């Protein structure tokens, strides 16, 4: 029986290795070291609210832009899973860092494999189901030397890594997420140039995109060849634009390119879809919702329409694999969680097969090019002491889980 035949509802939280582990050495760490100074300069040209400047590190501190020890989750994972269990989570999404498992080409690090075995054991001991992402935006340095996603070789290298991980953890992992938001990532890394390798090149964008398509398919095959009953999916970000505002042909084209194009290319090579949903589309203009610390407008209805869209197109089980808000003062998050989960339940009541909700994130973490200042955690992290402090919204989420009968 595949885990998707069990029909259990999963309440979880999500993280990605590079954003919380600390001590990584990959393409991002290189880029961070090279660009931190420049980014402080840029940040100092903006006006920041006092409450953001008083947190450490602030957008004006260079440390903000260097992942360094991150939230030290690499050493503190057991404590972090106690926190997750404490609020009633029965699932946890995280990524296995390729640069740890294969720091040099073809050389797999036994110690790091054992580390993740311990991570998986710690989750199981707490009754938490692992959902494992295989690529959440970072690459080993040697892969970048070969050209990263722009190179065809990366397809082979990545699927070999996936096979290795699947063989090592065949008894420990049932849910696999091959790629995280490949479509959005490619445009940010290769077209708009604000994530490494920070290119602005349309041809390179196309190449990286189609290599990711092929890599996904190869990885899917590799995972299934290890165990046919693995459930293998993908996480895609979704954007909804309200019918009334945008003319129909523009809307249709936008939806197709933004929400379905990648999935269409890999149709038949995923068993479920993970939706990452955060905000109202900028294309719609302001809609009267509250704004996060990053200036993203809250729009809970959109999560319903994105789930419905995926369901109508693909008719496969769905998970919300990310949904959260940068809100250092935890003023908006309690209602944000309630309203979005309400919409997820509306989708379920309408017969849409949603199997889980994963909040982004369990902990404050390293928000990529923005650095540490945006605070997404159900638990606040004091980056000086690494102490974790529960936010009120964590209790709100715990109450919802306790009272739910999905
Ligand atoms: C990414 C996360 C990120 C979050 C908030 C998602 O698109 O998968 O890694 O932290 O958005 O920006």
XYZ file of C-alpha atoms and ligand atoms in Angstrom:
418
model
C 0.000 0.000 0.000
C 1.346 3.439 -0.832
C 1.143 6.028 1.947
C -1.314 8.017 -0.174
C -3.816 5.168 0.104
C -3.993 5.698 3.865
C -5.903 8.985 3.675
C -4.531 10.347 6.935
C -4.538 14.128 7.387
C -1.116 15.565 8.147
C -0.572 18.625 10.315
C 2.963 19.797 9.888
C 5.556 22.493 9.577
C 8.215 22.929 6.908
C 11.846 23.918 6.839
C 14.719 23.657 4.362
C 18.237 22.526 5.286
C 20.105 25.657 4.301
C 17.698 27.945 6.104
C 18.058 26.334 9.535
C 20.883 23.816 9.805
C 23.938 26.053 9.890
C 27.466 25.087 8.889
C 26.668 24.381 5.244
C 29.128 24.766 2.413
C 27.334 25.136 -0.915
C 26.660 27.611 -3.730
C 24.661 29.834 -1.400
C 27.362 30.145 1.264
C 29.801 31.272 -1.423
C 27.369 33.816 -2.828
C 26.427 35.125 0.628
C 30.077 35.825 1.462
C 30.538 37.693 -1.808
C 27.400 39.829 -1.628
C 26.735 40.593 2.070
C 28.417 43.974 2.053
C 26.548 45.085 -1.018
C 23.262 44.020 0.453
C 23.801 46.024 3.636
C 24.477 49.013 1.411
C 21.223 48.453 -0.433
C 19.298 47.953 2.802
C 20.633 51.185 4.248
C 18.936 53.098 1.454
C 15.517 51.977 2.732
C 13.375 53.135 5.618
C 12.911 50.346 8.185
C 10.405 50.166 11.024
C 11.929 50.423 14.489
C 10.786 46.941 15.576
C 12.758 45.358 12.719
C 15.897 47.374 13.427
C 15.873 46.427 17.088
C 15.919 42.672 16.385
C 19.261 40.949 15.940
C 20.487 40.663 13.257
C 18.809 43.657 11.655
C 18.761 44.352 7.905
C 21.674 46.728 8.469
C 23.984 44.104 10.022
C 26.199 42.186 7.650
C 25.571 38.951 9.617
C 21.971 39.103 8.404
C 23.032 38.055 4.938
C 25.374 35.213 5.885
C 23.681 31.938 6.813
C 26.548 30.899 9.167
C 25.135 28.888 12.044
C 21.581 29.649 10.887
C 19.266 28.357 13.657
C 21.796 25.629 14.547
C 19.114 23.074 13.813
C 21.844 20.639 12.722
C 22.744 20.209 16.402
C 19.394 21.033 17.957
C 17.033 18.960 15.843
C 15.865 16.756 18.726
C 14.820 19.746 20.794
C 13.137 21.259 17.753
C 11.167 18.069 17.150
C 10.074 18.130 20.798
C 8.658 21.577 20.095
C 6.905 20.257 16.994
C 5.427 17.344 18.922
C 4.478 19.684 21.753
C 2.093 21.576 19.484
C 0.601 18.374 18.102
C 2.311 18.069 14.713
C 2.228 14.619 13.115
C 4.325 15.554 10.068
C 7.445 17.523 9.279
C 8.899 18.618 5.973
C 12.618 19.220 5.660
C 15.293 18.894 2.987
C 18.343 16.682 2.835
C 21.313 18.844 1.906
C 23.014 17.468 -1.192
C 26.303 19.222 -0.388
C 26.514 17.331 2.902
C 25.731 13.907 1.455
C 27.998 14.313 -1.589
C 30.553 17.037 -0.780
C 32.793 15.896 -3.652
C 31.710 14.346 -6.909
C 30.773 10.684 -6.415
C 31.942 10.637 -2.782
C 29.167 10.048 -0.309
C 29.781 11.092 3.265
C 28.855 8.300 5.687
C 28.863 10.581 8.701
C 26.315 12.919 7.113
C 24.154 9.995 6.012
C 24.168 8.857 9.639
C 23.218 12.358 10.704
C 20.054 12.279 8.607
C 19.336 8.740 9.811
C 19.341 10.169 13.332
C 17.071 13.001 12.215
C 14.603 10.516 10.745
C 14.768 8.320 13.827
C 14.125 11.315 16.075
C 11.006 12.153 14.055
C 9.668 8.595 14.132
C 10.274 8.339 17.891
C 7.968 11.324 18.281
C 5.304 9.928 15.973
C 6.076 12.494 13.250
C 5.945 11.510 9.575
C 8.876 12.864 7.543
C 8.253 14.556 4.192
C 11.637 14.935 2.546
C 12.640 17.461 -0.109
C 15.618 16.528 -2.268
C 16.373 19.917 -3.782
C 15.479 23.092 -1.957
C 17.566 25.583 -3.940
C 21.144 24.714 -2.942
C 23.852 22.909 -4.900
C 27.217 21.451 -3.920
C 30.144 23.572 -5.089
C 31.397 20.837 -7.436
C 28.019 20.781 -9.221
C 28.307 24.510 -9.799
C 31.786 23.974 -11.255
C 30.105 21.733 -13.833
C 27.659 24.561 -14.653
C 24.854 23.969 -12.094
C 21.358 23.580 -13.549
C 22.545 25.136 -16.782
C 24.516 21.982 -17.448
C 22.962 18.752 -18.684
C 25.339 16.821 -16.420
C 23.424 18.019 -13.371
C 20.459 15.871 -14.418
C 22.579 12.759 -14.053
C 24.341 13.945 -10.896
C 21.092 14.867 -9.215
C 19.307 11.621 -10.003
C 22.336 9.651 -8.768
C 22.134 11.585 -5.488
C 18.390 10.885 -5.268
C 18.911 7.167 -5.843
C 21.592 7.057 -3.159
C 19.363 8.807 -0.627
C 16.432 6.538 -1.524
C 18.565 3.418 -1.076
C 19.917 4.610 2.262
C 16.533 5.633 3.659
C 14.187 3.218 1.898
C 12.695 2.139 5.249
C 12.594 5.582 6.817
C 10.987 7.867 4.250
C 7.663 7.325 2.468
C 6.878 10.831 1.191
C 9.346 12.458 -1.176
C 9.303 15.948 -2.664
C 11.820 15.996 -5.478
C 12.021 19.734 -6.207
C 10.932 22.880 -4.444
C 9.373 25.565 -6.656
C 11.589 24.968 -9.691
C 9.680 27.401 -11.908
C 9.858 30.395 -9.606
C 13.431 29.621 -8.597
C 14.657 29.519 -12.189
C 13.283 32.955 -12.933
C 14.749 34.435 -9.744
C 18.168 32.812 -10.214
C 18.616 33.039 -13.984
C 16.288 35.760 -15.249
C 15.993 38.413 -12.524
C 19.335 37.544 -10.948
C 18.628 37.876 -7.244
C 19.424 34.318 -6.194
C 22.683 32.528 -7.064
C 24.019 32.078 -9.685
C 22.412 35.535 -10.135
C 22.301 35.589 -13.935
C 20.132 37.667 -16.211
C 20.045 35.561 -19.281
C 16.981 34.271 -21.019
C 18.744 31.394 -22.770
C 20.316 30.197 -19.538
C 16.861 30.467 -17.906
C 15.374 28.153 -20.521
C 18.189 25.654 -20.222
C 18.032 25.516 -16.417
C 14.256 25.168 -16.570
C 14.254 22.226 -18.952
C 17.122 20.536 -17.123
C 15.039 20.742 -13.964
C 12.120 19.185 -15.853
C 14.297 16.284 -16.944
C 15.966 15.992 -13.555
C 12.588 15.679 -11.897
C 11.572 12.844 -14.202
C 14.874 11.013 -13.761
C 14.692 11.402 -10.009
C 11.113 10.112 -10.009
C 12.246 7.022 -11.925
C 15.212 6.521 -9.607
C 13.053 6.726 -6.481
C 10.410 4.367 -7.858
C 13.071 1.896 -8.917
C 14.098 1.647 -5.260
C 10.536 1.241 -4.008
C 7.391 1.460 -6.120
C 5.254 2.300 -3.119
C 7.087 5.535 -2.323
C 4.824 8.563 -2.755
C 6.755 11.024 -4.857
C 5.674 14.596 -5.485
C 6.791 18.152 -6.036
C 6.227 21.493 -4.306
C 5.162 24.353 -6.516
C 4.311 27.870 -5.547
C 0.927 29.021 -6.646
C -0.528 32.378 -7.444
C -4.159 33.183 -7.971
C -5.508 36.161 -9.827
C -9.074 37.079 -9.291
C -11.273 36.739 -12.380
C -12.946 40.129 -12.265
C -9.785 42.218 -12.325
C -7.724 40.836 -15.204
C -9.018 40.241 -18.755
C -9.680 36.572 -19.469
C -6.903 35.819 -22.035
C -4.212 37.470 -19.877
C -5.465 35.586 -16.862
C -5.472 32.308 -18.684
C -1.948 32.785 -20.015
C -0.658 33.915 -16.650
C -2.181 30.948 -14.829
C -0.869 28.535 -17.380
C 2.693 29.842 -17.308
C 2.893 30.564 -13.609
C 0.928 27.672 -12.128
C 0.797 24.794 -14.580
C 3.619 24.981 -17.105
C 6.224 23.041 -15.114
C 3.686 20.514 -13.848
C 2.428 19.920 -17.378
C 5.990 19.134 -18.515
C 6.333 16.449 -15.814
C 2.793 15.064 -15.953
C 2.750 11.353 -15.089
C 5.850 11.786 -12.905
C 4.279 12.852 -9.626
C 1.840 11.190 -7.250
C 0.856 14.332 -5.377
C 1.305 18.086 -5.602
C 2.518 20.300 -2.778
C 1.233 23.860 -2.905
C 3.358 26.645 -1.420
C 1.105 29.631 -0.929
C 1.890 32.947 0.759
C 0.219 36.009 -0.614
C -2.055 37.955 -2.875
C -0.646 38.278 -6.357
C 1.020 41.630 -6.993
C -0.715 41.603 -10.389
C -4.061 42.151 -8.700
C -3.003 45.303 -6.878
C -3.899 45.878 -3.208
C -7.041 44.154 -2.012
C -7.534 45.555 1.468
C -5.639 42.796 3.307
C -2.966 43.209 5.966
C 0.701 43.383 4.934
C 3.514 41.229 6.300
C 6.890 42.623 7.390
C 8.087 41.860 3.846
C 5.215 43.803 2.299
C 3.295 40.737 1.120
C -0.473 41.135 1.250
C -2.446 38.490 3.088
C -5.170 36.841 0.987
C -6.516 33.580 2.457
C -9.080 33.020 -0.295
C -6.290 32.531 -2.802
C -5.207 29.279 -1.168
C -8.652 27.818 -1.853
C -8.567 28.805 -5.509
C -5.047 27.487 -6.013
C -5.989 24.137 -4.475
C -9.074 24.034 -6.624
C -7.042 24.864 -9.733
C -4.522 22.073 -9.128
C -7.308 19.650 -8.344
C -9.296 20.442 -11.483
C -6.217 20.112 -13.700
C -4.545 17.055 -12.218
C -6.969 15.226 -9.935
C -4.213 14.053 -7.607
C -3.858 14.290 -3.818
C -2.702 17.720 -2.650
C -0.785 19.013 0.336
C -0.206 22.583 1.384
C 3.555 22.161 1.783
C 4.170 25.801 2.765
C 2.033 28.645 4.042
C 3.253 31.342 6.388
C 3.997 34.977 7.081
C 6.967 37.157 8.028
C 5.609 38.760 11.186
C 8.219 39.497 13.850
C 5.644 40.743 16.354
C 3.299 37.800 15.788
C 0.396 40.194 15.360
C -1.008 38.845 12.120
C 0.084 35.203 12.269
C -2.648 33.861 14.621
C -5.440 35.039 12.321
C -3.396 34.201 9.232
C -3.226 30.566 10.351
C -6.907 30.387 11.239
C -8.082 31.969 8.002
C -5.878 29.901 5.718
C -6.742 26.628 7.413
C -10.404 27.543 7.154
C -9.964 27.889 3.389
C -8.115 24.561 3.232
C -11.030 22.917 5.036
C -13.473 24.608 2.665
C -11.565 22.958 -0.177
C -11.822 19.580 1.555
C -15.537 20.033 2.125
C -15.911 20.740 -1.573
C -14.391 17.364 -2.346
C -10.861 18.549 -3.153
C -8.452 15.887 -1.965
C -6.199 17.905 0.381
C -4.192 15.638 2.677
C -2.206 17.993 4.821
C -1.260 21.492 5.887
C 2.382 22.410 6.626
C 3.054 25.792 8.154
C 6.153 27.707 7.078
C 7.916 27.585 9.367
C 8.546 25.818 12.656
C 11.395 28.230 13.460
C 12.645 31.624 12.413
C 15.208 30.995 9.709
C 17.493 32.328 6.999
C 15.186 33.845 4.387
C 17.555 33.462 1.407
C 18.610 36.791 -0.138
C 16.665 38.703 2.542
C 18.712 37.087 5.296
C 17.651 36.618 8.906
C 15.503 39.677 9.494
C 12.142 38.250 8.236
C 10.634 36.141 11.015
C 8.507 33.243 9.802
C 8.631 30.951 12.855
C 5.959 29.502 15.091
C 8.933 29.615 17.452
C 11.119 32.675 17.692
C 14.882 32.130 17.534
C 17.249 34.353 19.476
C 20.229 34.255 17.115
C 22.641 35.278 19.879
C 21.832 32.399 22.231
C 19.930 30.086 19.832
C 17.171 29.936 22.411
C 13.696 29.103 21.048
C 10.612 30.893 22.340
C 7.065 29.861 21.528
C 4.938 32.491 19.785
C 1.239 32.823 20.544
C 0.430 31.646 17.022
C 1.977 28.251 17.818
C -0.743 27.784 20.459
C -3.394 28.894 18.008
C -2.170 26.260 15.551
C -2.025 23.648 18.321
C -5.668 24.400 19.271
C -6.786 24.017 15.672
C -5.018 20.670 15.427
C -6.459 19.474 18.732
C -10.010 20.375 17.754
C -9.838 19.213 14.172
C -11.574 16.222 12.716
C -10.502 16.472 9.091
C 10.431 28.896 -0.188
C 10.997 29.022 1.210
C 10.955 30.476 1.650
C 9.517 30.939 1.627
C 9.287 32.362 2.101
C 9.138 29.655 -0.368
O 8.978 30.016 -1.685
O 10.266 27.555 -0.538
O 12.271 28.488 1.232
O 11.541 30.687 2.881
O 9.039 30.858 0.302
O 9.827 33.268 1.208
